[in-house]
Amino acid sequence: MLLRGTAVAVSLIAGAALTLNLTSGEAVAPRTDENPSNSQTIGMAPISIGNPAIASALAWLDAGRPSVTGSATPQTAPKSTDTYLKAFRVKAGDTLSHILDRAGADSQTADEAIRALKRIFSPRDLKAGQTINVAYTPTLSSDGTDRFTGFQIPLDYATRVHVAPAPEGGFRAYEIELPLQTRQVRAEGTITNSLFSAGSDAGVPPSVMAELVRAFSWDVDFQRDIQKNDRFEVMFDQKVDEAGRPVHDGRIVYASLTLSGDRKPIYLHQLADGRWDYFDDKGQGAKKALMRTPIDGARLSSHFGNRKHPILGYTKKHTGTDFAAPTGTPIYAAGDGVVESAGWNGGYGKYVSIRHNSEYSTGYAHMSGINRGIAKGKRVRQGDIIGFVGTTGQSTGPHLHYEVVRLGAKMNPMRVKMPSGEKLSGKELVRFEGSRNNLNAKWASLAGKGKRLAQN
Ligand SMILES: [Zn+2]
């Protein structure tokens, strides 16, 4: 556990368990695997604080992700003096003042708590649907109302903000980093229907499958290349809380696709310069670069950007880069991909566009001719000749007008930050081979655990 932005040292030692009663209709159950009724007693992770002076005030600090311990009935439980939490959901248009009012805090105390919160978190950043766990300390008053003693707001799977009574009076806010651990999860399967359904059958979260598709998208056309009985393997990081419950699925560290018998593995590797990227077993980057100049012996004749249009006469953004070259000069596919369109396209004249993956596509205009066999749906490799320089459409002379489109936006081909497509060598290759061997060993160590998802 780590407290940020405060001088308070907190250590994890065994302490008193806390109880959360969820009884009001407004209360929401935290993430649990079972939900037997809307009235349950929930055991908290035991924790105590290194500094005894604030221990009592912060004793409920780690009570954010409770686990269901049974279907005990709070109505019959003896009155405890332990601080407990009640969950309130932020409604659309809600303010924290309103929520604390609903939670039974008097306005002065609520104001003090909110003031403390604002030092590290703006209540305006609360979103509808978010949960606020309000803390109460039981009192001996006969009307049964317990004392409001702060609240906690989960920010994400790893951090929470706590507002708790300060030893000197009033409230103090703390940002808490939860003590999470990372483990690796192994999953594999055979594709019978689709890659996603095979992943789902193997228990792989959709976010991880989407990441897998992204990582392989430079090399694999998921519309066409996947056949029945192809196989996948994936090993990914997972964050777990102290009780071993998964709270977040992280990045893929190893994956492999075996497509029509051809096995394509990728390994996550951190380069000496600090970047993380995927490489195949020989150290070739999984991302492939697009050619910035998909033509030989050409002269860059017009840059991307605003210019006076040579034919239309008015200033207009030039959405590509022009390369002047003699008519008939071959034009190459800038990267592996699938032809999206090939044919006449208005001012673009004879035009080809290629989709490289879900992120990138490229366009080639004013061709004198499109190469034989280049048609919509045709798979091309980087460097394949797709057509020839010409001056068809709105064009003043033979040139290639080349466009790079990333996520639907036309980019400057000379400036767009393209994947490196790098091949590791020398010391970097030796370091990579170390990472690769470690990941292979890790994968093997997770084999045959007899669970749907092997974990460690
Ligand atoms: Zn142009």
JSON list of C-alpha atoms and ligand atoms in Angstrom, two decimals, residues 301-303 307 309 318-323 348 365-366 394 399-403, ligand 1:
[
{"chain": "A", "resi": 301, "resn": "SER", "atom": "CA", "xyz": [7.06, 17.72, -56.12]},
{"chain": "A", "resi": 302, "resn": "SER", "atom": "CA", "xyz": [4.39, 18.87, -53.68]},
{"chain": "A", "resi": 303, "resn": "HIS", "atom": "CA", "xyz": [4.16, 18.60, -49.93]},
{"chain": "A", "resi": 307, "resn": "ARG", "atom": "CA", "xyz": [-1.42, 25.22, -51.16]},
{"chain": "A", "resi": 309, "resn": "HIS", "atom": "CA", "xyz": [-4.57, 24.16, -56.14]},
{"chain": "A", "resi": 318, "resn": "HIS", "atom": "CA", "xyz": [-3.19, 19.13, -50.14]},
{"chain": "A", "resi": 319, "resn": "THR", "atom": "CA", "xyz": [-4.09, 15.81, -48.55]},
{"chain": "A", "resi": 320, "resn": "GLY", "atom": "CA", "xyz": [-1.12, 13.81, -49.76]},
{"chain": "A", "resi": 321, "resn": "THR", "atom": "CA", "xyz": [2.37, 14.06, -51.13]},
{"chain": "A", "resi": 322, "resn": "ASP", "atom": "CA", "xyz": [3.12, 14.31, -54.83]},
{"chain": "A", "resi": 323, "resn": "PHE", "atom": "CA", "xyz": [6.03, 12.55, -56.46]},
{"chain": "A", "resi": 348, "resn": "TYR", "atom": "CA", "xyz": [-8.08, 11.17, -58.38]},
{"chain": "A", "resi": 365, "resn": "ALA", "atom": "CA", "xyz": [-3.89, 8.60, -57.47]},
{"chain": "A", "resi": 366, "resn": "HIS", "atom": "CA", "xyz": [-3.55, 9.75, -61.09]},
{"chain": "A", "resi": 394, "resn": "GLN", "atom": "CA", "xyz": [-7.31, 16.45, -62.01]},
{"chain": "A", "resi": 399, "resn": "HIS", "atom": "CA", "xyz": [3.00, 12.23, -60.83]},
{"chain": "A", "resi": 400, "resn": "LEU", "atom": "CA", "xyz": [1.93, 9.96, -58.01]},
{"chain": "A", "resi": 401, "resn": "HIS", "atom": "CA", "xyz": [-0.35, 11.54, -55.45]},
{"chain": "A", "resi": 402, "resn": "TYR", "atom": "CA", "xyz": [0.21, 9.39, -52.33]},
{"chain": "A", "resi": 403, "resn": "GLU", "atom": "CA", "xyz": [-2.01, 9.49, -49.24]},
{"chain": "B", "resi": 1, "resn": "ZN", "atom": "ZN", "xyz": [-1.33, 15.48, -54.86]}
]
